[in-house]
CSV table of C-alpha atoms in Angstrom, one decimal:
chain,number,residue,atom,x,y,z
A,1,UNK,CA,7.1,19.6,-31.3
A,2,UNK,CA,6.4,22.2,-28.3
A,3,UNK,CA,4.4,19.1,-26.6
A,4,UNK,CA,6.8,16.6,-27.2
A,5,UNK,CA,9.6,18.7,-25.6
A,6,UNK,CA,7.1,19.6,-22.7
A,7,UNK,CA,6.7,15.9,-22.1
A,8,UNK,CA,10.5,15.5,-22.3
A,9,UNK,CA,11.4,18.3,-19.9
A,10,UNK,CA,9.1,16.1,-17.6
A,11,UNK,CA,10.4,12.8,-17.3
A,12,UNK,CA,13.8,13.7,-15.2
A,13,UNK,CA,11.2,15.0,-13.0
A,14,UNK,CA,9.6,12.6,-13.0
A,15,UNK,CA,12.0,10.2,-12.7
A,16,UNK,CA,13.5,11.2,-9.6
A,17,UNK,CA,10.5,11.2,-7.9
A,18,UNK,CA,9.9,7.4,-8.6
A,19,UNK,CA,13.6,7.2,-6.9
A,20,UNK,CA,13.2,8.8,-3.8
A,21,UNK,CA,10.0,6.7,-3.4
A,22,UNK,CA,12.3,3.2,-4.5
A,23,UNK,CA,15.6,4.1,-2.6
A,24,UNK,CA,13.1,4.9,0.9
A,25,UNK,CA,12.4,0.9,1.0
A,26,UNK,CA,15.1,-1.9,1.3
A,27,UNK,CA,14.7,-4.8,-1.4
A,28,UNK,CA,14.5,-7.4,1.5
A,29,UNK,CA,13.9,-6.2,5.3
A,30,UNK,CA,17.1,-5.6,7.3
A,31,UNK,CA,15.7,-8.0,10.4
A,32,UNK,CA,14.1,-11.0,9.3
A,33,UNK,CA,10.7,-11.4,11.4
A,34,UNK,CA,7.7,-13.4,11.6
A,35,UNK,CA,4.6,-11.9,11.3
A,36,UNK,CA,2.3,-14.9,11.9
A,37,UNK,CA,3.7,-15.8,15.4
A,38,UNK,CA,1.7,-13.0,17.2
A,39,UNK,CA,-0.4,-16.5,18.9
A,40,UNK,CA,3.2,-18.2,19.8
A,41,UNK,CA,5.0,-15.2,21.3
A,42,UNK,CA,1.6,-14.7,23.5
A,43,UNK,CA,1.1,-18.4,24.6
A,44,UNK,CA,5.3,-18.2,25.4
A,45,UNK,CA,4.6,-15.0,27.0
A,46,UNK,CA,1.0,-16.5,29.6
A,47,UNK,CA,3.5,-19.4,30.8
A,48,UNK,CA,6.3,-17.5,31.6
A,49,UNK,CA,8.1,-18.4,35.3
A,50,UNK,CA,10.6,-15.6,36.5
A,51,UNK,CA,13.7,-17.8,36.9
A,52,UNK,CA,14.4,-17.1,40.7
A,53,UNK,CA,11.7,-18.5,43.0
A,54,UNK,CA,11.8,-16.0,45.7
A,55,UNK,CA,10.6,-13.4,42.9
A,56,UNK,CA,6.1,-13.1,41.7
A,57,UNK,CA,6.4,-10.7,39.8
A,58,UNK,CA,9.9,-9.4,37.5
A,59,UNK,CA,9.4,-5.5,37.8
A,60,UNK,CA,10.0,-3.5,34.6
A,61,UNK,CA,10.0,0.5,35.0
A,62,UNK,CA,8.9,2.9,31.5
A,63,UNK,CA,11.0,5.7,30.7
A,64,UNK,CA,11.2,8.2,28.7
A,65,UNK,CA,10.7,12.0,27.6
A,66,UNK,CA,6.8,13.4,28.0
A,67,UNK,CA,4.7,12.5,25.2
A,68,UNK,CA,6.7,10.0,23.7
A,69,UNK,CA,4.2,7.0,24.7
A,70,UNK,CA,5.4,5.4,27.6
A,71,UNK,CA,1.6,4.7,29.6
A,72,UNK,CA,0.5,4.3,25.9
A,73,UNK,CA,2.9,1.5,25.2
A,74,UNK,CA,1.6,-0.3,28.9
A,75,UNK,CA,-1.8,-0.1,27.2
A,76,UNK,CA,-0.9,-1.6,24.8
A,77,UNK,CA,0.9,-4.6,25.8
A,78,UNK,CA,-2.2,-5.1,28.0
A,79,UNK,CA,-4.3,-4.9,24.5
A,80,UNK,CA,-2.7,-7.3,23.4
A,81,UNK,CA,-3.6,-9.6,26.0
A,82,UNK,CA,-7.0,-9.4,26.8
A,83,UNK,CA,-8.2,-8.9,23.5
A,84,UNK,CA,-9.2,-5.9,23.3
A,85,UNK,CA,-8.4,-1.9,23.5
A,86,UNK,CA,-7.3,-1.0,27.1
A,87,UNK,CA,-6.8,2.1,29.0
A,88,UNK,CA,-5.8,1.1,32.5
A,89,UNK,CA,-3.0,3.6,32.4
A,90,UNK,CA,-4.3,7.2,32.0
A,91,UNK,CA,-2.9,8.8,28.7
A,92,UNK,CA,-2.8,12.4,28.2
A,93,UNK,CA,-4.5,13.3,24.4
A,94,UNK,CA,-4.5,16.6,24.1
A,95,UNK,CA,-2.2,18.0,20.8
A,96,UNK,CA,0.6,20.1,22.4
A,97,UNK,CA,0.7,19.5,25.6
A,98,UNK,CA,4.7,19.2,26.7
A,99,UNK,CA,5.1,18.4,30.2
A,100,UNK,CA,4.5,14.8,31.7
A,101,UNK,CA,0.5,13.6,32.4
A,102,UNK,CA,2.1,10.9,35.0
A,103,UNK,CA,2.6,12.5,38.1
A,104,UNK,CA,2.9,9.0,40.5
A,105,UNK,CA,5.0,6.0,40.3
A,106,UNK,CA,2.5,3.4,39.3
A,107,UNK,CA,2.9,-0.2,39.0
A,108,UNK,CA,0.2,-2.4,36.2
A,109,UNK,CA,-0.2,-5.9,36.0
A,110,UNK,CA,-0.6,-7.5,33.2
A,111,UNK,CA,-3.9,-9.9,32.5
A,112,UNK,CA,-4.9,-12.7,30.1
A,113,UNK,CA,-8.2,-12.4,31.6
A,114,UNK,CA,-8.1,-13.0,35.3
A,115,UNK,CA,-4.8,-14.5,35.2
A,116,UNK,CA,-1.9,-12.5,35.9
A,117,UNK,CA,1.2,-12.1,34.3
A,118,UNK,CA,4.6,-12.4,36.2
A,119,UNK,CA,5.6,-9.2,35.6
A,120,UNK,CA,4.6,-5.7,36.6
A,121,UNK,CA,5.1,-2.4,34.0
A,122,UNK,CA,6.0,1.0,36.6
A,123,UNK,CA,4.9,4.4,34.6
A,124,UNK,CA,6.8,7.1,36.1
A,125,UNK,CA,6.5,11.0,34.8
A,126,UNK,CA,8.0,12.1,32.0
A,127,UNK,CA,11.8,13.3,31.4
A,128,UNK,CA,11.8,17.1,30.6
A,129,UNK,CA,15.1,19.0,29.2
A,130,UNK,CA,14.3,21.5,32.0
A,131,UNK,CA,16.0,21.0,35.2
A,132,UNK,CA,12.9,21.5,37.4
A,133,UNK,CA,10.1,19.9,35.2
A,134,UNK,CA,9.4,16.2,34.9
A,135,UNK,CA,11.0,13.3,36.6
A,136,UNK,CA,14.5,13.8,38.7
A,137,UNK,CA,17.3,11.8,37.2
A,138,UNK,CA,18.0,10.4,40.6
A,139,UNK,CA,14.1,9.5,41.3
A,140,UNK,CA,14.5,7.0,37.9
A,141,UNK,CA,17.7,5.9,39.7
A,142,UNK,CA,16.3,5.0,43.2
A,143,UNK,CA,13.1,3.4,41.4
A,144,UNK,CA,15.4,1.1,39.7
A,145,UNK,CA,17.1,0.3,42.8
A,146,UNK,CA,13.9,-0.4,44.8
A,147,UNK,CA,14.0,2.7,46.9
A,148,UNK,CA,11.1,4.3,45.6
A,149,UNK,CA,7.5,3.0,46.6
A,150,UNK,CA,4.1,2.3,44.6
A,151,UNK,CA,2.0,5.4,44.6
A,152,UNK,CA,5.1,8.0,45.1
A,153,UNK,CA,3.6,11.5,44.1
A,154,UNK,CA,7.2,13.0,42.2
A,155,UNK,CA,8.2,16.3,43.6
A,156,UNK,CA,10.0,18.5,40.7
A,157,UNK,CA,11.8,20.6,43.2
A,158,UNK,CA,14.0,18.0,45.2
A,159,UNK,CA,14.3,14.1,45.3
A,160,UNK,CA,12.8,11.3,47.4
A,161,UNK,CA,15.1,10.8,50.8
A,162,UNK,CA,14.8,8.1,53.2
A,163,UNK,CA,12.4,10.3,55.4
A,164,UNK,CA,9.5,9.9,52.9
A,165,UNK,CA,6.8,7.3,53.2
A,166,UNK,CA,7.6,6.3,50.2
A,167,UNK,CA,11.0,5.7,50.5
A,168,UNK,CA,12.0,1.8,51.0
A,169,UNK,CA,15.8,2.0,52.5
A,170,UNK,CA,16.4,-1.3,52.8
A,171,UNK,CA,15.0,-2.9,49.5
A,172,UNK,CA,14.5,-6.5,48.5
A,173,UNK,CA,15.3,-8.2,45.5
A,174,UNK,CA,11.2,-8.3,44.7
A,175,UNK,CA,11.2,-4.6,45.4
A,176,UNK,CA,13.9,-4.1,42.3
A,177,UNK,CA,13.5,-3.4,38.9
A,178,UNK,CA,15.7,-6.1,36.1
A,179,UNK,CA,14.9,-3.8,33.1
A,180,UNK,CA,14.5,0.4,31.6
A,181,UNK,CA,13.0,0.5,29.4
A,182,UNK,CA,13.8,3.4,27.3
A,183,UNK,CA,10.8,4.5,25.1
A,184,UNK,CA,11.7,7.5,22.5
A,185,UNK,CA,9.2,9.2,20.4
A,186,UNK,CA,10.2,7.9,16.4
A,187,UNK,CA,9.0,10.8,14.9
A,188,UNK,CA,10.5,13.3,16.5
A,189,UNK,CA,13.9,11.2,18.0
A,190,UNK,CA,16.0,13.6,16.0
A,191,UNK,CA,15.5,16.7,17.6
A,192,UNK,CA,16.3,15.3,21.2
A,193,UNK,CA,17.4,18.1,23.2
A,194,UNK,CA,20.9,17.8,24.1
A,195,UNK,CA,19.7,18.4,27.5
A,196,UNK,CA,17.8,15.5,27.8
A,197,UNK,CA,20.1,13.2,26.2
A,198,UNK,CA,22.3,13.7,28.9
A,199,UNK,CA,19.9,13.0,31.6
A,200,UNK,CA,19.6,9.4,30.2
A,201,UNK,CA,23.3,9.8,29.5
A,202,UNK,CA,23.1,9.7,34.2
A,203,UNK,CA,20.7,7.3,34.4
A,204,UNK,CA,22.2,4.4,32.0
A,205,UNK,CA,25.5,4.9,33.0
A,206,UNK,CA,24.5,4.9,37.2
A,207,UNK,CA,22.5,1.7,36.3
A,208,UNK,CA,24.3,0.0,34.1
A,209,UNK,CA,27.0,-0.5,36.6
A,210,UNK,CA,25.1,-2.4,38.4
A,211,UNK,CA,24.2,-4.9,34.6
A,212,UNK,CA,20.5,-3.3,34.5
A,213,UNK,CA,19.0,-4.8,31.5
A,214,UNK,CA,18.0,-2.0,29.5
A,215,UNK,CA,15.8,-2.1,26.1
A,216,UNK,CA,14.4,0.7,23.6
A,217,UNK,CA,10.8,0.3,22.9
A,218,UNK,CA,10.3,2.8,19.9
A,219,UNK,CA,6.7,4.4,19.2
A,220,UNK,CA,5.0,6.2,16.7
A,221,UNK,CA,6.5,4.5,13.6
A,222,UNK,CA,3.6,5.1,11.4
A,223,UNK,CA,3.9,8.6,11.6
A,224,UNK,CA,7.9,8.9,11.3
A,225,UNK,CA,7.6,7.1,8.2
A,226,UNK,CA,4.7,7.2,5.3
A,227,UNK,CA,5.5,3.8,4.3
A,228,UNK,CA,4.4,2.2,7.6
A,229,UNK,CA,1.9,4.4,8.2
A,230,UNK,CA,0.1,3.1,4.8
A,231,UNK,CA,1.5,-0.6,6.0
A,232,UNK,CA,2.9,-1.7,9.3
A,233,UNK,CA,4.6,-4.2,7.4
A,234,UNK,CA,7.4,-2.3,6.2
A,235,UNK,CA,8.9,-1.5,9.0
A,236,UNK,CA,12.0,-3.3,8.4
A,237,UNK,CA,12.2,-2.3,5.3
A,238,UNK,CA,11.7,1.3,5.7
A,239,UNK,CA,15.3,3.2,5.7
A,240,UNK,CA,14.0,5.9,7.7
A,241,UNK,CA,13.1,4.2,10.3
A,242,UNK,CA,16.2,2.4,10.5
A,243,UNK,CA,18.1,5.2,10.4
A,244,UNK,CA,15.6,6.8,13.7
A,245,UNK,CA,16.7,3.4,15.6
A,246,UNK,CA,19.9,4.1,14.7
A,247,UNK,CA,19.5,7.6,16.5
A,248,UNK,CA,17.8,5.8,19.5
A,249,UNK,CA,20.9,3.5,19.4
A,250,UNK,CA,23.2,6.9,19.8
A,251,UNK,CA,21.3,8.9,21.9
A,252,UNK,CA,21.3,5.9,24.2
A,253,UNK,CA,24.2,3.1,23.7
A,254,UNK,CA,21.7,0.6,23.6
A,255,UNK,CA,22.9,-1.9,21.2
A,256,UNK,CA,20.5,-2.1,18.0
A,257,UNK,CA,20.0,-5.7,18.8
A,258,UNK,CA,17.7,-4.3,22.0
A,259,UNK,CA,15.8,-2.0,19.7
A,260,UNK,CA,12.1,-2.4,19.0
A,261,UNK,CA,10.0,-0.3,16.3
A,262,UNK,CA,6.3,-0.2,17.6
A,263,UNK,CA,3.2,1.3,17.3
A,264,UNK,CA,0.9,1.7,20.0
A,265,UNK,CA,-3.1,1.8,20.3
A,266,UNK,CA,-4.0,5.1,19.6
A,267,UNK,CA,-7.2,6.3,18.3
A,268,UNK,CA,-8.5,2.5,17.6
A,269,UNK,CA,-11.4,0.9,18.8
A,270,UNK,CA,-10.5,-2.7,17.6
A,271,UNK,CA,-7.1,-4.8,17.9
A,272,UNK,CA,-4.9,-6.0,15.0
A,273,UNK,CA,-3.2,-8.6,14.2
A,274,UNK,CA,0.3,-6.8,13.1
A,275,UNK,CA,0.1,-4.2,16.0
A,276,UNK,CA,-0.1,-6.9,18.7
A,277,UNK,CA,2.9,-8.6,17.3
A,278,UNK,CA,5.3,-6.0,17.5
A,279,UNK,CA,4.5,-4.8,20.5
A,280,UNK,CA,4.6,-9.0,21.9
A,281,UNK,CA,8.2,-9.7,20.2
A,282,UNK,CA,9.5,-6.2,22.3
A,283,UNK,CA,8.1,-8.1,25.4
A,284,UNK,CA,9.8,-11.5,24.4
A,285,UNK,CA,12.6,-8.9,24.2
A,286,UNK,CA,12.2,-7.3,27.9
A,287,UNK,CA,11.2,-10.7,29.6
A,288,UNK,CA,15.0,-12.4,28.7
A,289,UNK,CA,16.7,-9.2,29.3
A,290,UNK,CA,15.6,-8.8,32.7
A,291,UNK,CA,15.6,-13.0,33.8
A,292,UNK,CA,18.5,-13.1,33.0
A,293,UNK,CA,19.6,-10.5,35.4
A,294,UNK,CA,17.8,-12.5,38.0
A,295,UNK,CA,19.4,-14.8,37.6
A,296,UNK,CA,22.4,-13.3,39.0
A,297,UNK,CA,20.5,-13.2,42.4
A,298,UNK,CA,22.1,-10.2,43.6
A,299,UNK,CA,20.7,-6.9,45.2
A,300,UNK,CA,21.8,-3.7,44.3
């Protein structure tokens, strides 16, 4: 009888654990997603043409906290088109490194073999909570509006001004960015420093006034949720990932329709279709947003 009672006493705990595992996943994906669309997306993106004939390449600025995965996201895009792991944008792999590894504004073209696609991603020094650490909000805003030339080394003490050789006083339409991509770490988004959120708010308000498109790429979804770590295709059935995306939206004001969960390539030596298709779907929406802004044919 003692053995029977012991088994009876253990059952509620087992049931509770089972229920926790079950309730962490939705029965159906909250966002329908076609996992077989990789080739169709890639072909569509390879044949893009900017909506304005005066603009050869659509410029996109990638912004986010230090260590969120900005450079890795650019590399992952390039990997999806190259068919192998790419490391064009330098990435810092040292654990516990809290300051930005990127120090200059650097533009990266995306290539399919030898052909360049009609957009350029600009990597920038990461944002940090402290006032004199990381990129300055003024520099990010000036970069969006085309005032900062490729190769500018950021000064943590002061923002770039008209006297700097990397400053463009009268930027053309081609100099300007038509979409800002905020890269946020899905694994730690709930711990985002209020000072960092304030910086994102300043940037968003300034560029929203000019109608600049904005998209969030939420990285490290595999680290953020055990379900997704075991199976990337559960990214849209994971309650945890959905909640973290909602936090991203709350921190920035960007609507959920413009938030995309991805896994960057990190320690892989071969590309994977499921990783690529999430990256390419985010890129599709980034281009739609940027091209819609370009159609306005206005300088800032």
